[in-house]
Coordinates of C-alpha atoms and ligand atoms in Angstrom, one line a residue:
X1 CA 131.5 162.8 143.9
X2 CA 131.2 158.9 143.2
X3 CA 134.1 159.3 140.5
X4 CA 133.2 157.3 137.7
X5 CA 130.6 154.7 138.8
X6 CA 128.3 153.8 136.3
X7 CA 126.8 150.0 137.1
X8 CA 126.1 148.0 140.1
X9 CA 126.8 144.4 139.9
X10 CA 124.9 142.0 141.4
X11 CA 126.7 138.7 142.4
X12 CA 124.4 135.7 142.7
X13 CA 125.9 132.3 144.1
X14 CA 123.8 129.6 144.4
X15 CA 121.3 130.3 141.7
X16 CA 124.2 130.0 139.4
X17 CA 123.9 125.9 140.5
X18 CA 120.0 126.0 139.5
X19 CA 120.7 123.7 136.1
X20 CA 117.6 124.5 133.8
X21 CA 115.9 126.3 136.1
X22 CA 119.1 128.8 135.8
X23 CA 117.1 131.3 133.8
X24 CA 113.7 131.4 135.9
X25 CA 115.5 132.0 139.0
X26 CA 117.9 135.0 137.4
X27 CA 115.0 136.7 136.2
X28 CA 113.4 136.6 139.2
X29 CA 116.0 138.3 140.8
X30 CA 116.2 140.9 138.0
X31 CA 112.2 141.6 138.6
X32 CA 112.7 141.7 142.3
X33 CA 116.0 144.3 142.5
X34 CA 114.1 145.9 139.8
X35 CA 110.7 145.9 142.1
X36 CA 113.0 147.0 144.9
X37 CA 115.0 150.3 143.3
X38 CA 111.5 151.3 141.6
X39 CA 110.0 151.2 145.4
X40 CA 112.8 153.5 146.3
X41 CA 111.8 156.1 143.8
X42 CA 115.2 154.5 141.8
X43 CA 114.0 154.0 137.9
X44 CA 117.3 152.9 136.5
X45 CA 117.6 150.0 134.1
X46 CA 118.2 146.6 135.7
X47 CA 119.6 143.8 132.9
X48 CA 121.4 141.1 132.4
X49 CA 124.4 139.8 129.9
X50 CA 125.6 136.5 130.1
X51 CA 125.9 135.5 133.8
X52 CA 126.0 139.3 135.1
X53 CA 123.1 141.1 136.7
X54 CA 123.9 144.5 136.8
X55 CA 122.1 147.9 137.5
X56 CA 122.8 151.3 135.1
X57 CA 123.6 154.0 137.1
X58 CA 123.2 157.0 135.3
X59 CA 125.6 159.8 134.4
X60 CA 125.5 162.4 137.0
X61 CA 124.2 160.6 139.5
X62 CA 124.4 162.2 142.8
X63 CA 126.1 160.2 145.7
X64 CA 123.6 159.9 148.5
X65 CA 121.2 158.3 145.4
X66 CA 124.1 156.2 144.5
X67 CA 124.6 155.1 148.2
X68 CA 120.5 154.9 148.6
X69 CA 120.5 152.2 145.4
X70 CA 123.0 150.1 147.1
X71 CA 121.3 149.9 150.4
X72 CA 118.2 148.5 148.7
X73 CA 120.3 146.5 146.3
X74 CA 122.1 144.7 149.5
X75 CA 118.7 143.6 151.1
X76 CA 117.2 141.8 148.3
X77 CA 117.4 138.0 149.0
X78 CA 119.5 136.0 146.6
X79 CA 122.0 138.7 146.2
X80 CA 125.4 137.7 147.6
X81 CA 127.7 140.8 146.9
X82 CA 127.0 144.4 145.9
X83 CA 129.7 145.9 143.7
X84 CA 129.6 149.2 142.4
X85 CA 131.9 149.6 139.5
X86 CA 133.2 151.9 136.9
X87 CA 133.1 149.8 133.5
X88 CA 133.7 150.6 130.1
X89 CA 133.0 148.7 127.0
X90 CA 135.7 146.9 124.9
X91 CA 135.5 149.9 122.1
X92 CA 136.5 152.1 124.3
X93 CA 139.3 150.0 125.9
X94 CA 140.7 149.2 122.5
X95 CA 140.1 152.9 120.8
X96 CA 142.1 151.7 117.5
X97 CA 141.1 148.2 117.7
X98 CA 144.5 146.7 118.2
X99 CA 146.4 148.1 121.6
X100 CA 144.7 148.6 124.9
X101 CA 144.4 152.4 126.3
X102 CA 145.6 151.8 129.4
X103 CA 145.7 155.7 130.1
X104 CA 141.7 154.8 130.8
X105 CA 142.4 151.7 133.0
X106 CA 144.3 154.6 135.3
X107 CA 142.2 157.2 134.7
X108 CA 139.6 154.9 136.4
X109 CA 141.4 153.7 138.9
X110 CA 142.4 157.1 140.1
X111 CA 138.7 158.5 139.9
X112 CA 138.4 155.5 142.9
X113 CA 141.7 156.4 144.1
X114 CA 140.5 160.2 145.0
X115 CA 136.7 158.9 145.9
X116 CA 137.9 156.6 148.8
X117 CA 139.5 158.9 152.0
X118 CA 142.2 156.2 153.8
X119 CA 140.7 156.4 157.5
X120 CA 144.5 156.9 158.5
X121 CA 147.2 158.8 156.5
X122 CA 148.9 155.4 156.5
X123 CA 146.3 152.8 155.2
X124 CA 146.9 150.3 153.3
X125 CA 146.0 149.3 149.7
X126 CA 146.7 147.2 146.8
X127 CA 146.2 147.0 143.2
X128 CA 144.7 144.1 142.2
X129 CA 144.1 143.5 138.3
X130 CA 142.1 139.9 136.8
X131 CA 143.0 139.8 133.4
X132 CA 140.2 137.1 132.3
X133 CA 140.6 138.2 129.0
X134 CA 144.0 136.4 128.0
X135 CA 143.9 138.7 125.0
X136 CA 144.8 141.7 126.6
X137 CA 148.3 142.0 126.1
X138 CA 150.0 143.7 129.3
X139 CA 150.7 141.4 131.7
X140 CA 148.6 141.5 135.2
X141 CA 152.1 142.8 137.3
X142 CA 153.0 145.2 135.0
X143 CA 150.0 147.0 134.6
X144 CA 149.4 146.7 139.0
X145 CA 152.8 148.4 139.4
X146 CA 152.2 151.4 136.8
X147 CA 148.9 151.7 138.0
X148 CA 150.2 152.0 142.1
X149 CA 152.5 154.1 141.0
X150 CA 150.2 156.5 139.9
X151 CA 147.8 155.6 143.0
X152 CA 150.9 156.8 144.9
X153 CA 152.0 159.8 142.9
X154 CA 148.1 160.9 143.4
X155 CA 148.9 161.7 147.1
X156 CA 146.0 160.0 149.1
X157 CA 147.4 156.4 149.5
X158 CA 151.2 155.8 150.6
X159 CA 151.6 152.3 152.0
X160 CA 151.2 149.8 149.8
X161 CA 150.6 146.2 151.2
X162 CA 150.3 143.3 149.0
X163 CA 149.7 140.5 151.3
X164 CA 146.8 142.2 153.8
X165 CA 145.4 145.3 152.5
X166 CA 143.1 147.6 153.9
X167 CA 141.8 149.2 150.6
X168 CA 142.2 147.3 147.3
X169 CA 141.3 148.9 144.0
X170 CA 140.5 146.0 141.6
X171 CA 140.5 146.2 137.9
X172 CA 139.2 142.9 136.2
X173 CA 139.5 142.7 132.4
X174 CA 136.7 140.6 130.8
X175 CA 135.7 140.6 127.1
X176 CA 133.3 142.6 127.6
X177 CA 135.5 145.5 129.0
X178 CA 137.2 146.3 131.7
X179 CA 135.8 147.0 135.5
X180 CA 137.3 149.2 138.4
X181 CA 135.8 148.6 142.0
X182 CA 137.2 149.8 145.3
X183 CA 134.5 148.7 147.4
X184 CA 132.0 145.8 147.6
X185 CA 129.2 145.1 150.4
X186 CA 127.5 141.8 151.3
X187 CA 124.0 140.9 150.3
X188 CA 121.4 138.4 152.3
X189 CA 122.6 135.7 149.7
X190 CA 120.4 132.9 149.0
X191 CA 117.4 132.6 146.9
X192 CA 115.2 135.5 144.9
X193 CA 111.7 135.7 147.0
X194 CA 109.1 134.4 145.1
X195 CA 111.0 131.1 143.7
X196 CA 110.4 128.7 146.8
X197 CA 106.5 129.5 147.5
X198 CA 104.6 131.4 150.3
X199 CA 104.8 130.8 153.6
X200 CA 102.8 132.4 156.6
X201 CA 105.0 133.4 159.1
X202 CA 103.9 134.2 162.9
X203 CA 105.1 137.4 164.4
X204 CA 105.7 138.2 167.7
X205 CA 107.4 141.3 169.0
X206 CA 110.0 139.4 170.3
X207 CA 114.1 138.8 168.6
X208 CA 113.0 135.3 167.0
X209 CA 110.5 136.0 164.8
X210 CA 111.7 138.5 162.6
X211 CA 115.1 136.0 162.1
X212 CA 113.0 133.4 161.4
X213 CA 110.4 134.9 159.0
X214 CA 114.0 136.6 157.7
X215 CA 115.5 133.1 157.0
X216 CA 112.9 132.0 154.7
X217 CA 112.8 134.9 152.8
X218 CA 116.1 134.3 151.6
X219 CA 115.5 130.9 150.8
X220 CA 113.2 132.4 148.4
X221 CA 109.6 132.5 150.1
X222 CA 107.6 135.2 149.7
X223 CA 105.6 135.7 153.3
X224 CA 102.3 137.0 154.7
X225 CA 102.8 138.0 158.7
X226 CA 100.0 137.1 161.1
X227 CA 100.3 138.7 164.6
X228 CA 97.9 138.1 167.5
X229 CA 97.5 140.9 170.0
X230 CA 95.5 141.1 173.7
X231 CA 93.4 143.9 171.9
X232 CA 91.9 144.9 168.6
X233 CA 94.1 147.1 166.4
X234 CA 92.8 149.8 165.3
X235 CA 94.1 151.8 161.6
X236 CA 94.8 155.1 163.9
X237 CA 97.9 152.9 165.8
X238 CA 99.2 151.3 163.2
X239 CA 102.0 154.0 162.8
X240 CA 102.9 153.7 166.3
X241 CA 102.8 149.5 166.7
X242 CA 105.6 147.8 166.7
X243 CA 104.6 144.6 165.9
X244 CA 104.0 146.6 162.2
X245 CA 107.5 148.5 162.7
X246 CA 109.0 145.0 162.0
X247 CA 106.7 143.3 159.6
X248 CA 107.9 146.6 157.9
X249 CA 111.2 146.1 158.0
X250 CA 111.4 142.6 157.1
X251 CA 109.2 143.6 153.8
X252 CA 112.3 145.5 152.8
X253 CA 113.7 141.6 152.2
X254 CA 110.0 139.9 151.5
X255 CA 108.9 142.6 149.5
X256 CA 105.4 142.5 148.8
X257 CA 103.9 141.3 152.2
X258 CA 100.8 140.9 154.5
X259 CA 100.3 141.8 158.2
X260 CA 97.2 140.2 159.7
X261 CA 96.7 141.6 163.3
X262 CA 94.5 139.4 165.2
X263 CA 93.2 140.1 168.3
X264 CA 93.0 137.6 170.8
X265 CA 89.8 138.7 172.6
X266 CA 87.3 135.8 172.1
X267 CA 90.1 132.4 172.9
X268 CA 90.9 135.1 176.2
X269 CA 86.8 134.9 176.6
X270 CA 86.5 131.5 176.7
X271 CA 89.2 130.7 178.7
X272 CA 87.9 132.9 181.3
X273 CA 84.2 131.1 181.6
X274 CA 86.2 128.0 181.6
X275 CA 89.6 128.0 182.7
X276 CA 91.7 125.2 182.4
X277 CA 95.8 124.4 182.9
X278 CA 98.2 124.2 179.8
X279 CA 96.8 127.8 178.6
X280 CA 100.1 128.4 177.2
X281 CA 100.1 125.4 174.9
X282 CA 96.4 126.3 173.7
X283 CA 97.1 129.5 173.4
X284 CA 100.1 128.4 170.7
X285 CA 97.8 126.0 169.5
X286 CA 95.4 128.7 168.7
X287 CA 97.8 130.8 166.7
X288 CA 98.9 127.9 164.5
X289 CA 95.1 127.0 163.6
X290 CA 94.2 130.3 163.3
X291 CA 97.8 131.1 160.7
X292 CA 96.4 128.4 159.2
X293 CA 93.4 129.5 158.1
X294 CA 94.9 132.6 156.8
X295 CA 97.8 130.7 155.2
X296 CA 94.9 128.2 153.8
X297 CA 93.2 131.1 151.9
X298 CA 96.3 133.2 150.6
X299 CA 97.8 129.6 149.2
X300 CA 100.5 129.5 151.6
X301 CA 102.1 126.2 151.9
X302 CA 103.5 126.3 155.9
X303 CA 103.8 128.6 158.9
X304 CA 107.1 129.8 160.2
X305 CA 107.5 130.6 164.0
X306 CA 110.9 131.2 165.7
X307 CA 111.1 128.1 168.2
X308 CA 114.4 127.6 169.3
X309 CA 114.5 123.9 171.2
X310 CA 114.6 124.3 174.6
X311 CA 114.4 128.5 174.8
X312 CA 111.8 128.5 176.9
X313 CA 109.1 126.2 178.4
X314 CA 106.7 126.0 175.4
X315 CA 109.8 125.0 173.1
X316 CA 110.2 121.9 174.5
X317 CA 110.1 118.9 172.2
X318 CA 107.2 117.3 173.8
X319 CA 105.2 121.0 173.3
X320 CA 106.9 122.0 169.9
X321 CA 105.0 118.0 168.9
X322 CA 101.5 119.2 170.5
X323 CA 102.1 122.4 168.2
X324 CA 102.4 120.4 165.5
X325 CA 100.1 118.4 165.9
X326 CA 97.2 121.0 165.8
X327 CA 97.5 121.9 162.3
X328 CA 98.0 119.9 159.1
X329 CA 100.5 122.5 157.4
X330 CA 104.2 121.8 158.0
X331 CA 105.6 124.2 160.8
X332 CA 109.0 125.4 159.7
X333 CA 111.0 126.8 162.6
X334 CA 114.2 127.6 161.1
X335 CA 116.1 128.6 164.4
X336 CA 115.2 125.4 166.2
X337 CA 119.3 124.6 166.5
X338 CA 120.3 128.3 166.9
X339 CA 121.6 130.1 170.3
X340 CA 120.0 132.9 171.8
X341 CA 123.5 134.5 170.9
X342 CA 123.4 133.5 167.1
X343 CA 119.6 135.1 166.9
X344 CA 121.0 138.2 168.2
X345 CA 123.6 138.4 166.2
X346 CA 121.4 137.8 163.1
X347 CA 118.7 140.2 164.2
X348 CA 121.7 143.2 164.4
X349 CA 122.7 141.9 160.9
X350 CA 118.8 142.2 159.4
X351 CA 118.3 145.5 161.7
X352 CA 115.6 144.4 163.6
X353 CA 117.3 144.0 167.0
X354 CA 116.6 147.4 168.4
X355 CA 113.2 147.2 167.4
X356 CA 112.6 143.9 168.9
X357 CA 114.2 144.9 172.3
X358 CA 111.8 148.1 172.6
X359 CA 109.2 147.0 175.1
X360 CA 105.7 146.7 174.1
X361 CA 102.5 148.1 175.1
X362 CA 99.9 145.0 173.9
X363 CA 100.5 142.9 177.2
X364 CA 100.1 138.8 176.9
X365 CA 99.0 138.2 180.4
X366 CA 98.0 134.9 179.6
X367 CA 100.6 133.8 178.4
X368 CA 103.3 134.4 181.9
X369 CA 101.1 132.1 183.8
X370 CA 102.8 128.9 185.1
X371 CA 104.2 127.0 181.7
X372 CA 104.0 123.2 181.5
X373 CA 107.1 122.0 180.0
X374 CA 105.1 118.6 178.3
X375 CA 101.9 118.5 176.9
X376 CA 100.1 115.7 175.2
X377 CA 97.8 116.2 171.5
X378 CA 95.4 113.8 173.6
X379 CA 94.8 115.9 176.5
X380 CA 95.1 118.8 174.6
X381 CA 92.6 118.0 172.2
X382 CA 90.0 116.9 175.1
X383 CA 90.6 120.1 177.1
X384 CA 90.0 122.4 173.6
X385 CA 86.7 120.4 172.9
X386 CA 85.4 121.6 176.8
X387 CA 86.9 125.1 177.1
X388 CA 86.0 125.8 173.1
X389 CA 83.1 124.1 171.7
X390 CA 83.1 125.7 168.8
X391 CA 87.1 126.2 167.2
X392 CA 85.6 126.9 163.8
X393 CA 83.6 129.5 164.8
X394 CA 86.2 130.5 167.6
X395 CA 88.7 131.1 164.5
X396 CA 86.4 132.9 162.4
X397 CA 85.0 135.5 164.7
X398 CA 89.2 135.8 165.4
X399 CA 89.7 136.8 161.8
X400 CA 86.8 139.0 161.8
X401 CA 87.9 140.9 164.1
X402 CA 91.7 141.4 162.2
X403 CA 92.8 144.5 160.5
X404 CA 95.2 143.7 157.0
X405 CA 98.1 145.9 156.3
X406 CA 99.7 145.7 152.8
X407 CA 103.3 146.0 152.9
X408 CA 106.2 146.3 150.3
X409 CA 109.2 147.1 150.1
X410 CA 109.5 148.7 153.9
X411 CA 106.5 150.6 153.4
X412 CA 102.7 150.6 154.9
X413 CA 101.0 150.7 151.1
X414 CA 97.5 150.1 152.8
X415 CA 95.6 149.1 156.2
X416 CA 92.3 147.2 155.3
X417 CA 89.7 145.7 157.7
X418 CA 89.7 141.8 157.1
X419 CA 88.2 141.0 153.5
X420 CA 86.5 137.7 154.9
X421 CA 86.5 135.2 152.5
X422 CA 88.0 136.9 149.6
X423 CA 91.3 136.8 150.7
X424 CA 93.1 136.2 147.4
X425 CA 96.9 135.6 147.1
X426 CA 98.3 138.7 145.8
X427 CA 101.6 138.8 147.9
X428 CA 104.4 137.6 147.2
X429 CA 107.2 138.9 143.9
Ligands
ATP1 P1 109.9 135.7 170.0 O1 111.3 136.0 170.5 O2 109.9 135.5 168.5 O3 109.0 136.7 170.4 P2 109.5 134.1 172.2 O4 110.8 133.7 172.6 O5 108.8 135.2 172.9 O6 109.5 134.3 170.6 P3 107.2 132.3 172.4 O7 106.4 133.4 173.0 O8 107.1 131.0 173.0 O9 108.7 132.7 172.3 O10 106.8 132.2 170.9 C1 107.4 131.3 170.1 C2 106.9 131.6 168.7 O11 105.5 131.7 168.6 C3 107.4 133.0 168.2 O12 108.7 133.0 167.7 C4 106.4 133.3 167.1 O13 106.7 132.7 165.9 C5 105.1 132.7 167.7 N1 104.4 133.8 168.5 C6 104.5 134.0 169.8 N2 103.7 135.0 170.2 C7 103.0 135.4 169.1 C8 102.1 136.4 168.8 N3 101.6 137.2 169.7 N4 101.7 136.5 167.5 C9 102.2 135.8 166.5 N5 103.1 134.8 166.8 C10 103.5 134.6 168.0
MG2 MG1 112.0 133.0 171.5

């Protein structure tokens, strides 16, 4: 039993500082926990009442829904904590209209009191009561002592530690009525996707990606994925690729997203009539011009990869310039100053870590072959006019070749072959 939860609040921090656009971005996080819960088979009322976002859990909820709503709650950028509370109303907190029932302020805080098991018979925990309401006329020590008393007399909790406690059961008096809370669990923070435009962000099976695609989703971007592969995709592997595993995942943040798998096959063609050196750096080169295009017709406004400076050979600054340089769209690499150590770290915090350490059957043989650490747009340029003649046409027979798979909310909603020019923007919140 979940004692006597009935709301989730949702703490928001830096929307809060949004000035007139205050309203727009709170109801875009309302529409996107709502979109997020109803995704999760969860229909429960989502509102709002003056600065709190809260969910309506209903009576008799069962626990593993309650714990299932909180999950989803937690990954939805622009969230920054996840408090599940047992509130009551100012009626019922001042039955006779005059003198607080405080008998309900302990009946709540014992429901917590018997929902939480203390890992250790001698855990810690603390009473800690907000009265923002200045009209409520017991005063915050008084009513903390009488209500660890009762914690105490309850049987479950003996040690009480004021300055470091393990558990704390918190009872914050508003106007509105008064809310119990034993537990609260971190959100992505940042913004609500959808209030900071689309981006296209390019996918590899690799650690750095998914954290960087991850990053701009909670600065607010909805995202479409595009990911190249040494072979054409077909719909019977899509369950089974794991490029799609983790443009999954991340659509548990993004929400409503796009994964454009692009096979490779016709740049590896030409390449192999005409070789030439720096095949790394035209390889990249090809992937941003070829995002582009895709981030071109679903109104996306950059491309995301996960550089890091210096990683590895084609993240030097002289090649992450020549990357650049091929497209006109700004390149956003949000992991440019990161550690390998911080990605890793981030990744186990998003959950994509174990996926992107699995190896992976769609080999990139091209791509291990003797990296040049600096590269020129000149050089470059004159080397892509020999080896590919035709880039327009070199793109679009690409995209022809790509398979679409609609995502939201962590699930595959639908696998399309590529709708050619009709590619309309319907991602994003
Ligand atoms: P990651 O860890 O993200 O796989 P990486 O360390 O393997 O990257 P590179 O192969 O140089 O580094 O790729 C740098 C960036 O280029 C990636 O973070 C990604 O944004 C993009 N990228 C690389 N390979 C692909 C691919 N096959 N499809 C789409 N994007 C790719
Ligand atoms: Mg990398």
């Amino acid at each position: 039993m979940h004692s006597g939860i009935n709301r989730i609040l949702i703490n928001y921090g830096e929307i809060a500082l949004k000035g007139r656009n205050y309203s727009r971005f709170k109801s875009r996080l309302l529409n996107n926990v709502r979109h997020r819960l109803t995704r999760a088979g969860i229909d429960w009322r989502v509102a709002s009442h003056h600065d709190r976002v809260f969910v309506e859990v209903p009576e008799g909820t069962a626990q593993e829904m309650l714990e299932q709503a909180l999950a989803a709650a937690a990954e939805v950028p622009g969230t920054v904590w996840i408090t599940p509370v047992a509130w009551r109303g100012t009626e019922q907190l001042y039955p006779d209209g005059a003198a607080p029932d405080c008998a309900l302020i302990e009946s709540l805080v014992l429901a917590e009191g018997q929902a939480r098991q203390p890992a250790r018979s001698d855990e810690s925990f603390a009473i800690r009561v907000n009265r923002a309401d200045k009209r409520f006329p017991v005063r915050t020590t008084t009513l903390e002592r009488q209500l660890g008393t009762a914690i105490i007399h309850q049987g479950k909790w003996q040690r009480v530690n004021l300055d470091a406690p393990e558990q704390i059961f918190a009872v914050d008096i508003y106007p509105e009525g008064v809310y119990v809370r034993s537990e609260r669990r971190r959100g992505p923070g940042g913004l609500p996707v959808g209030s900071a435009g689309h981006v296209t962000s390019l996918l590899s099976g690799g650690i750095d990606s998914p954290v960087a695609s991850w990053l701009l989703a909670r600065r607010g971007c909805s995202m479409d994925f595009v990911h190249f592969t040494a072979h054409r995709v077909s719909e019977q592997d899509i369950d089974e690729n794991k490029v799609v595993g983790l443009a999954r995942h991340l659509s548990r943040y993004s929400l409503r997203s796009r994964l454009y798998l692009v096979p490779y096959v016709h740049f590896d063609a030409a390449l192999m009539t005409r070789p030439a050196s720096y095949e790394l750096m035209l390889f990249r080169r090809f992937m941003a011009r070829t995002a582009e295009q895709l981030a071109l017709r679903s109104g996306a406004g950059a491309l995301v990869t996960g550089d890091s400076l210096g990683q590895v050979a084609s993240q030097t600054l002289e090649n992450i310039a020549t990357h650049s340089s091929s497209v006109s769209m700004p390149v956003l690499r949000p992991l440019i100053g990161l550690d390998k150590q911080e990605i890793v770290t981030l990744a186990r915090r998003i959950g994509t870590y174990e996926a992107s350490i699995e190896p992976y059957k769609d080999c990139c043989a091209l791509i291990s072959r003797n990296p040049r650490t600096r590269s020129h747009h000149g050089t470059l340029s004159r080397i892509e006019r020999r080896v590919f003649p035709d880039y327009a046409g070199l793109i679009e027979a690409s995209l022809a070749d790509a398979l679409c798979v609609e995502l939201d909310s962590g699930e595959v909603v639908s696998v399309k072959e590529m709708p050619g020019d009709s590619l309309d923007n319907g991602a994003g919140a």
